XYZ file of C-alpha atoms in Angstrom:
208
model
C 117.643 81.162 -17.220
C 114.112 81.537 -17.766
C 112.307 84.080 -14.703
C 110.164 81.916 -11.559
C 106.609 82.488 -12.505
C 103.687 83.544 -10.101
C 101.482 80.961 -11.441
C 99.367 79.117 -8.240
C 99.674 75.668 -7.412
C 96.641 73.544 -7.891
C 94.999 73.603 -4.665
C 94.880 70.077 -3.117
C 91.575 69.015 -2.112
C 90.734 68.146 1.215
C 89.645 65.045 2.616
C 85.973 65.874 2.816
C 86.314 67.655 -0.416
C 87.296 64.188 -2.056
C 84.690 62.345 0.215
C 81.977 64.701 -0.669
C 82.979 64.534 -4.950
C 82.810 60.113 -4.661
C 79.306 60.205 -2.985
C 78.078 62.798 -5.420
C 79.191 60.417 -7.992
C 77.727 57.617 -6.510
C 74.602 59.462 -6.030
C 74.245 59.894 -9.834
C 76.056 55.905 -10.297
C 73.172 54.441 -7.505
C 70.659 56.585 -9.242
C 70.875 55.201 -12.720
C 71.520 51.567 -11.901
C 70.241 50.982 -8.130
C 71.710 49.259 -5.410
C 71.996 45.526 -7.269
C 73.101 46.893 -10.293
C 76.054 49.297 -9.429
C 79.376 47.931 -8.912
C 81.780 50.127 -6.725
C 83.949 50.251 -10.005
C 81.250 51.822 -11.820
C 81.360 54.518 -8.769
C 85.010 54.881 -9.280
C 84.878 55.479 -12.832
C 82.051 58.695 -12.282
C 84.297 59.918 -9.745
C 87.204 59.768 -12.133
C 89.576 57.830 -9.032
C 90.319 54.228 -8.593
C 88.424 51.212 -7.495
C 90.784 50.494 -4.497
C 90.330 54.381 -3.444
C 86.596 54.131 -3.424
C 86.895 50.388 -1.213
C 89.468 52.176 1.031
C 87.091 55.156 1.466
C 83.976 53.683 2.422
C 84.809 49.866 2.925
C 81.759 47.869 1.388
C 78.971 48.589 -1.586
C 76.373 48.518 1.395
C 78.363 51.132 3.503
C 78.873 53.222 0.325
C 75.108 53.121 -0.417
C 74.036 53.860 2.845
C 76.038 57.060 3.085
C 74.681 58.206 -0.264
C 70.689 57.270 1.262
C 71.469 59.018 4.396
C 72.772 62.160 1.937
C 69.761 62.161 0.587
C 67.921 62.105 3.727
C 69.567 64.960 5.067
C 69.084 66.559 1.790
C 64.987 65.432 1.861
C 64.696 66.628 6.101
C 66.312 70.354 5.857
C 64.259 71.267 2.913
C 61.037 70.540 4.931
C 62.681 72.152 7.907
C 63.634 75.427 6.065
C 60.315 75.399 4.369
C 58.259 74.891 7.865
C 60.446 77.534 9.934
C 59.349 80.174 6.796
C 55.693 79.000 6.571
C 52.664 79.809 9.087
C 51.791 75.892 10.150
C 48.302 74.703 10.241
C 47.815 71.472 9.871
C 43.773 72.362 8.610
C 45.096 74.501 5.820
C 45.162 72.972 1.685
C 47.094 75.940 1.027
C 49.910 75.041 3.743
C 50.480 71.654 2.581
C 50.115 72.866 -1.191
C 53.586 74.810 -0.442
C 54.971 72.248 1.452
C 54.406 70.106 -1.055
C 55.944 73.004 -3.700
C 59.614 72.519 -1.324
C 59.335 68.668 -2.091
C 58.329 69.211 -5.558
C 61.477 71.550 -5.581
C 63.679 68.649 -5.391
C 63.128 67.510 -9.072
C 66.259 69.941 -10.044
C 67.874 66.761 -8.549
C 65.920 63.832 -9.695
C 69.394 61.412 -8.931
C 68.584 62.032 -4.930
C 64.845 61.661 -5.073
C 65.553 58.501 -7.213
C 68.264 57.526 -5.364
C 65.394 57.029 -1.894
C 63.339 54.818 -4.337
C 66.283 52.354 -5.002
C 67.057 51.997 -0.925
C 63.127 51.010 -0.305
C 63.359 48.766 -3.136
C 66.388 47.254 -1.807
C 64.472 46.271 1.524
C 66.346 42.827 0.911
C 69.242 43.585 1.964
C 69.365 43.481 5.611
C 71.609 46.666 6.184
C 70.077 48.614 2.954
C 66.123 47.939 4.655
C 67.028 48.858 7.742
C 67.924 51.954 6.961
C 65.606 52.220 4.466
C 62.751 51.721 6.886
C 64.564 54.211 8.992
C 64.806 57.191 6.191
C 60.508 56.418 6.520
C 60.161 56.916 9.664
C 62.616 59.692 10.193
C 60.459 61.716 7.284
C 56.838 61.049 8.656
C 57.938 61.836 12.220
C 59.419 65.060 10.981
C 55.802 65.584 9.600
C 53.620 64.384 12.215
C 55.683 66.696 14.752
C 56.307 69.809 13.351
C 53.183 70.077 11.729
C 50.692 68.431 14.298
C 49.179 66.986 11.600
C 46.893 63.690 11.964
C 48.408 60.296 11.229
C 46.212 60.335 8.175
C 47.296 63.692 6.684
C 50.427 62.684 7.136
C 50.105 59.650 5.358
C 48.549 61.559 2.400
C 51.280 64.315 1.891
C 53.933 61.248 2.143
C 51.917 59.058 -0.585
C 51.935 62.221 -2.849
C 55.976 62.267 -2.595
C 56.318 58.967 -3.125
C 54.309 58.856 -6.660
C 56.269 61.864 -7.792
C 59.202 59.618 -7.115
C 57.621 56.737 -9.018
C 56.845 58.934 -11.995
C 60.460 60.229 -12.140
C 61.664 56.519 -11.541
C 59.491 55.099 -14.273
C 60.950 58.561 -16.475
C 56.942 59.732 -17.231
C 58.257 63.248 -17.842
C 60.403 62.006 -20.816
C 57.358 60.078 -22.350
C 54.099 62.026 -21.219
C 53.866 62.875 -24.647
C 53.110 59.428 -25.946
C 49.846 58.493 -23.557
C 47.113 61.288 -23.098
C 46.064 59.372 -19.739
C 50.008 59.503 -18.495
C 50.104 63.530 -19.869
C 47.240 64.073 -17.690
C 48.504 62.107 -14.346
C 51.630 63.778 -15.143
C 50.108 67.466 -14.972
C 48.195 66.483 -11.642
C 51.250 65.256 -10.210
C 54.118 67.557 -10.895
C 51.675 70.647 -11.139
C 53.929 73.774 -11.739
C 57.296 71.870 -11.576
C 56.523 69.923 -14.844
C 58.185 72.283 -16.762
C 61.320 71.414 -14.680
C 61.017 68.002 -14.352
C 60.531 67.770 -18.554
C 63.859 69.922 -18.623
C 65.778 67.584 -16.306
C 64.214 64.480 -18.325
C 65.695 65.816 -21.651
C 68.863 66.110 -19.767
C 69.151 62.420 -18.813
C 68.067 61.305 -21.937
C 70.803 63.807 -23.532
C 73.958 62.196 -21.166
C-alpha cells in the first residue's frame, strides 16, 4: 500500500476570482473585435469556460460589455487620482499636465483597456452601450475639471490628446509608423517617451 502523499490540493478559485479571469478575457475578446463583433462564445473560449457559464455570469452581451467599460473606467479614474494626490496641481502649469498626461500615456502597457473605451463610444447605438458610454465621458472630464480647477477649455484639450492616443493605438500606427514618414512623425508627437512601449506592445499583438 503505497504511503498518503503531502501534495496540496488545487486551490479552488473564488467567485470573484472566476468573475475577475472572464472580464479580463473579455477585455482582451471586446478589444480585438468590439462590441458588434464579439460573440459571448468568443468570450468563453479566451476564458477557457463555457458559453452557458459566461450567459449565467453576466446575463446579456450588453451587461457583459458594460462591466468590462466600467473596468476600464475604474482602471482610467484611479490612475489620474493617484497621479493628482502625488503631483503639486496648477492648472497654469505645461509641466503639470505634461505628467499628467505621462500617467495616461502609462496606460499603453494595456492597450486592450484603452481600446476597449474606443469600442463603447463607437457603440453609441446601442441604447445601454451609449449611455454608459456618454457616462464614462463625463465621469473623466468632471474628474478633471474638479480636481484640477482647470478651465472647461483645458480640460477639453488634455481629454482630446487621450483620445488621439487611443485612435492611434485603435488604428495600430505604432505597428506601421515605419511605412509613412508623416504617420512616424505624428506618432513621435503623440506617444512622446512611451513610443518605445507602445512599439513593444504593437509587436506583441501582431506576434499573438
Amino acid at each position: 500500500m503505497s504511503a498518503p502523499t503531502n501534495s496540496p490540493r488545487p486551490t479552488r478559485m473564488s467567485a470573484p476570482e472566476r468573475r475577475e479571469l472572464v472580464l479580463a478575457a473579455a477585455s482582451r475578446a471586446f478589444a480585438r473585435g468590439g462590441y458588434a463583433g464579439t460573440s459571448t462564445d468568443a468570450v468563453a473560449k479566451e476564458a477557457g469556460v463555457s458559453q452557458p457559464y459566461v450567459v449565467r455570469m453576466f446575463g446579456t452581451k450588453a451587461e457583459l460589455f458594460r462591466e468590462v467599460l466600467a473596468r476600464a473606467l475604474t482602471r482610467i479614474v484611479e490612475t489620474f487620482d493617484a497621479e493628482l494626490d502625488r503631483l503639486t496641481i496648477d492648472p497654469d502649469s505645461e509641466e503639470f499636465w505634461a505628467q499628467l498626461g505621462a500617467a495616461y500615456a502609462g496606460l499603453i502597457a494595456d492597450q486592450d483597456l484603452l481600446l476597449v473605451m474606443m469600442h463603447g463610444f463607437s457603440a453609441g447605438g446601442t441604447p445601454e452601450i451609449g449611455a454608459q458610454a456618454r457616462s464614462t465621458m463625463s465621469a473623466i472630464y468632471t474628474q478633471i475639471r474638479t480636481r484640477t480647477g482647470c478651465t472647461p477649455e483645458k480640460a477639453r484639450e488634455f481629454i482630446a490628446q487621450g483620445m488621439l492616443i487611443n485612435t492611434m493605438l485603435a488604428m495600430r500606427a505604432p505597428e506601421h509608423f515605419d511605412e509613412d514618414p508623416a504617420l512616424a512623425e505624428l506618432s513621435a508627437c503623440v506617444f512622446g517617451g512611451t513610443l518605445d512601449a507602445a512599439l513593444a506592445d504593437g509587436i506583441h499583438l501582431q506576434d499573438t
